[in-house]
Short mmCIF file of C-alpha atoms in Angstrom, two decimals:
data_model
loop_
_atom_site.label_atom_id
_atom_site.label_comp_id
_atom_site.label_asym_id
_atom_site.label_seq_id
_atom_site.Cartn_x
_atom_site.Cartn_y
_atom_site.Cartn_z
CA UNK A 238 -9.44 2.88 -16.53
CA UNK A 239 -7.05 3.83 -19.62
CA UNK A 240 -3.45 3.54 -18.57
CA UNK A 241 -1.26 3.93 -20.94
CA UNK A 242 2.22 4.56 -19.81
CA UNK A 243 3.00 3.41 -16.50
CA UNK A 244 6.95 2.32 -15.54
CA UNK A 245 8.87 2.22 -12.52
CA UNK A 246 10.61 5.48 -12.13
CA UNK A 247 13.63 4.08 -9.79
CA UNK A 248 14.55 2.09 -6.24
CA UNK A 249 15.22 4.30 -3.78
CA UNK A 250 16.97 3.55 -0.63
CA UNK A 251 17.60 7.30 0.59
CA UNK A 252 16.12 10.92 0.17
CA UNK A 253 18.21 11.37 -2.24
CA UNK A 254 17.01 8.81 -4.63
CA UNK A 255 13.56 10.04 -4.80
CA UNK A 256 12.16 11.28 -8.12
CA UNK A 257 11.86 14.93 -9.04
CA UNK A 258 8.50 15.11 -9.61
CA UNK A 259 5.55 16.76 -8.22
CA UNK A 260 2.76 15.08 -9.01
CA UNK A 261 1.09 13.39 -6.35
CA UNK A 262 1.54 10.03 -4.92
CA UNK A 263 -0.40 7.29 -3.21
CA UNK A 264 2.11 5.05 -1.24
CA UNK A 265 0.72 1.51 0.37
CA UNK A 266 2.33 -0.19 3.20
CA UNK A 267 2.17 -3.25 4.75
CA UNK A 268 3.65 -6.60 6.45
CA UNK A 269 5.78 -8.72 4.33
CA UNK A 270 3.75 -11.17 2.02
CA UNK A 271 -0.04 -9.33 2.57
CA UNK A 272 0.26 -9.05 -1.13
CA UNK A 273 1.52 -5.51 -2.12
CA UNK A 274 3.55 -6.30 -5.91
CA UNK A 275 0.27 -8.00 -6.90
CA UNK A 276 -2.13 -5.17 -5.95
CA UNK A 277 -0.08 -2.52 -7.72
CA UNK A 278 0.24 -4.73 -10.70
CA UNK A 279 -3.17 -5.46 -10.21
CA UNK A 280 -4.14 -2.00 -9.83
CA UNK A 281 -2.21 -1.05 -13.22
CA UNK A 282 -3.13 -3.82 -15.38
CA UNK A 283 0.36 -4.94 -15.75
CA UNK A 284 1.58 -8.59 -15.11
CA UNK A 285 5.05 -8.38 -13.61
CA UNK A 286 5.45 -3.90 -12.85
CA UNK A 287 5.73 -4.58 -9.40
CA UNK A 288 8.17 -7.95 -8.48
CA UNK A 289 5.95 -10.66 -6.80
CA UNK A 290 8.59 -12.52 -4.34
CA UNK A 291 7.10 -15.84 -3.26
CA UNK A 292 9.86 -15.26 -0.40
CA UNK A 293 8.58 -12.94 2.24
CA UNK A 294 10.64 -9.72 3.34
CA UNK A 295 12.57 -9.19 -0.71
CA UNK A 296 11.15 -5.68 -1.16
CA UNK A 297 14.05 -3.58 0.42
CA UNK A 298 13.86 -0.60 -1.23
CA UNK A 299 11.23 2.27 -1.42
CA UNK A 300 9.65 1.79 -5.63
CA UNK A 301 8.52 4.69 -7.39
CA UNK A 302 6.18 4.09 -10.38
CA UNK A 303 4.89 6.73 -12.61
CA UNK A 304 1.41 6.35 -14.16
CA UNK A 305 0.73 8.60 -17.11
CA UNK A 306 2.50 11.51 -15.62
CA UNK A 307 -0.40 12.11 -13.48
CA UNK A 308 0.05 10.29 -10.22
CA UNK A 309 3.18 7.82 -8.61
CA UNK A 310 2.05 4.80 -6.45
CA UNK A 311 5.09 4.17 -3.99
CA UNK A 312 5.89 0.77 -2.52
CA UNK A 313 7.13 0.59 0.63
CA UNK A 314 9.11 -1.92 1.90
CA UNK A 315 6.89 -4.94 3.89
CA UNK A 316 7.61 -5.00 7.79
CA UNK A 317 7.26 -7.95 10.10
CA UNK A 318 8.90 -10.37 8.54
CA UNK A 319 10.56 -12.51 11.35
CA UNK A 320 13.47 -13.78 9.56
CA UNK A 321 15.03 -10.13 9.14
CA UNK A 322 18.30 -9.09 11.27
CA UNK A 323 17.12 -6.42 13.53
CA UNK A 324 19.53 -4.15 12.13
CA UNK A 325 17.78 -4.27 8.38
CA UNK A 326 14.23 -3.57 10.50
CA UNK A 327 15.45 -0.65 11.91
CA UNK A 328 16.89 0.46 8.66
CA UNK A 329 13.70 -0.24 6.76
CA UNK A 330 11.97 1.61 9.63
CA UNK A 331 14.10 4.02 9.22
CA UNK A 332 13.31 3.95 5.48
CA UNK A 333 9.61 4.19 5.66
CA UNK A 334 9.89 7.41 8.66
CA UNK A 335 12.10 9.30 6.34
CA UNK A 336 9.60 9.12 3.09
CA UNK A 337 6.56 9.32 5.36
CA UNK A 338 7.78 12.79 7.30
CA UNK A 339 9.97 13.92 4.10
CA UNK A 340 8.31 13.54 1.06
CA UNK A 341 6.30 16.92 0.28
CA UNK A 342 4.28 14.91 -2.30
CA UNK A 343 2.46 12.51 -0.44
CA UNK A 344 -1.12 12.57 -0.90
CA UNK A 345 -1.96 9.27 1.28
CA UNK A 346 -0.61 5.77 2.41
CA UNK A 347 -2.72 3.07 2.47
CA UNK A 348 -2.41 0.13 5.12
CA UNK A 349 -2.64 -3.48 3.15
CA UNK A 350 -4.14 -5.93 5.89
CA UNK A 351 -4.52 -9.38 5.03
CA UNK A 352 -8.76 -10.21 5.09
CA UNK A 353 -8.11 -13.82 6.53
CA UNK A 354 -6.72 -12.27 10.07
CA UNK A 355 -6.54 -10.02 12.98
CA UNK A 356 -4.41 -6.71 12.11
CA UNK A 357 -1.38 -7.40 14.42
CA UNK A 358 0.68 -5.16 16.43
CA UNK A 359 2.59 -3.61 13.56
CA UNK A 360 -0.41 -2.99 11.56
CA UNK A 361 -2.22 -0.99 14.61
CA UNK A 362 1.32 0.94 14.79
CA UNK A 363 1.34 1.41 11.03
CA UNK A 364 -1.95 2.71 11.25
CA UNK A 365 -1.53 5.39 14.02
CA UNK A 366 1.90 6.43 12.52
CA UNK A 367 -0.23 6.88 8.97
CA UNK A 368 -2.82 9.18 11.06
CA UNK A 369 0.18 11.61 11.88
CA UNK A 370 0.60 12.39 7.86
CA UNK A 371 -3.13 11.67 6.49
CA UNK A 372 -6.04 13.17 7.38
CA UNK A 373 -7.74 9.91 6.96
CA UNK A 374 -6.79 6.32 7.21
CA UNK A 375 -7.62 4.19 4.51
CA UNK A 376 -6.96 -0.02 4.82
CA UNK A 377 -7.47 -2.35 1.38
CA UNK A 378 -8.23 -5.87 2.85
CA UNK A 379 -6.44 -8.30 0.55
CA UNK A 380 -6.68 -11.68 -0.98
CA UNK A 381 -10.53 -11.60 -0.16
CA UNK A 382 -11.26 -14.47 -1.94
CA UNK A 383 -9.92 -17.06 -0.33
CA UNK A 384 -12.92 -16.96 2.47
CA UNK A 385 -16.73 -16.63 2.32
CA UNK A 386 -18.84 -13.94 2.42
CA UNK A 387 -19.76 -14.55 5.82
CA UNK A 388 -16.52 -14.87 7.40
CA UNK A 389 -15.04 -11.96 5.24
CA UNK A 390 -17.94 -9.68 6.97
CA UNK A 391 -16.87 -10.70 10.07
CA UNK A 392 -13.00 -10.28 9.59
CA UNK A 393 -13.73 -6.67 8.09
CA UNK A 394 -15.51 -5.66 11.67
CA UNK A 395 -12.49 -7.40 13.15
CA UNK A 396 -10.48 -5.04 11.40
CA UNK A 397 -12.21 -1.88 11.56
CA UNK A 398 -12.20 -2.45 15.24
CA UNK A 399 -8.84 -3.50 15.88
CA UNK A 400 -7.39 -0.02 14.00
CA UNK A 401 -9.93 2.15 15.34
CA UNK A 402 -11.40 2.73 11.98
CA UNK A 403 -14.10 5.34 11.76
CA UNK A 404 -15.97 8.51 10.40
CA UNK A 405 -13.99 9.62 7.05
CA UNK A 406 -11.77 6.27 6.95
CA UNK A 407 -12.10 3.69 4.36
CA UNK A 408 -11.96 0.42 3.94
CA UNK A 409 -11.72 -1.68 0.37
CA UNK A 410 -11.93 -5.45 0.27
CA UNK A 411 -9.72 -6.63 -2.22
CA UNK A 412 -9.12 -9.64 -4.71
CA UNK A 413 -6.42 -9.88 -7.42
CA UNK A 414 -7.96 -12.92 -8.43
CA UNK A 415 -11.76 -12.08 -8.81
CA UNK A 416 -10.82 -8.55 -9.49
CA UNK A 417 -12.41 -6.96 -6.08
CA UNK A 418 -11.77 -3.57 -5.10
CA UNK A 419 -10.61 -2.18 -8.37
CA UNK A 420 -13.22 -0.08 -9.45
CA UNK A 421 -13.89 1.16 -5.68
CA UNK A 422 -10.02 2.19 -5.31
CA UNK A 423 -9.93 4.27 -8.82
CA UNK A 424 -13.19 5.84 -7.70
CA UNK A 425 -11.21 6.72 -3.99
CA UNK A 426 -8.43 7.85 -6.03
CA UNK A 427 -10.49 9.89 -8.50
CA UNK A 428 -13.00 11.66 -6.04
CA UNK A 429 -10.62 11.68 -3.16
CA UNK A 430 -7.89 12.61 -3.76
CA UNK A 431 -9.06 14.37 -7.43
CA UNK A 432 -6.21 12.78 -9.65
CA UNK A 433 -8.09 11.55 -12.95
CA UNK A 434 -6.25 8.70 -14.48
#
């Protein structure tokens, strides 16, 4: 995968805000900490795009980046963290609704689930509110090494049972730190969605 100019096109906290571009763009949500920042930067061979908080709940703003002029991934901002005022929930709710519903652009959002455990009650909403905008769902289990083989088998049935995962959906186990899931998300990307980066 060649990418050779990829930057982060602005913060958004409104409509507003968003870029004025039209390619298309591939936004991933998920609950606070399942590893978002390091999948992007992952994803786009860069060390530090996307900010890696070690403090669950930081990303509070919807992040545009802009890879080669061909494609934006979008980072929406991490839901379920506990220690959040109910007030800045419903705004990031808020937040997420408005890009989800809005944004003319959006090719697909993908659900980050952490491999280790159970979707919970915010990823099964997640998931049915992504179903309303996307013609398929499609779920990256994360941080995929840190169990075995065995139990990451049986966590991925977990999951594909728990959001009702089935026919055209996808699922990608991930790793940022054996480097899991790369190839099989460009080739999504590329085939899917047919955006060659």
């Amino acid at each position: 995968m060649n990418l050779h100019n990829v930057e982060l096109l602005i913060s958004a906290v409104n409509m507003n805000q968003y870029p004025k571009t039209d390619v298309c763009e591939v936004a991933f949500a998920g609950r606070s900490n399942v590893g978002k920042s390091s999948l992007i930067n992952k994803l786009l061979n860069r060390k530090s795009l996307a900010r890696v908080s070690q403090k669950p709940g930081k990303t509070a703003t919807i992040n545009f980046y802009n890879i080669d002029n061909t494609m934006n991934f979008v980072d929406l901002p991490g839901y379920g963290y506990a220690q959040v005022s109910k007030e800045e929930k419903k705004r990031w709710a808020k937040m997420i609704e408005t890009y989800l519903s809005k944004r003319t652009q959006l090719s697909q959002v993908i659900l980050l689930v952490d491999s280790r455990h159970k979707p919970t009650g915010d990823d099964v909403t997640m998931i049915n509110f992504i179903r309303n905008y996307c013609e398929r769902a499609v779920v990256i289990a994360t941080k995929c090494d840190k169990i075995s083989k065995k139990q990451l088998e049986d966590n991925l049935r977990t999951i594909i049972e728990t959001l009702k995962l089935s026919g055209d959906d996808i699922i990608i186990p991930f790793s940022t730190v054996k480097n899991i899931g790369i190839e099989e998300f460009w080739c999504y990307v590329s085939e899917i969605l047919g955006v060659e980066v």
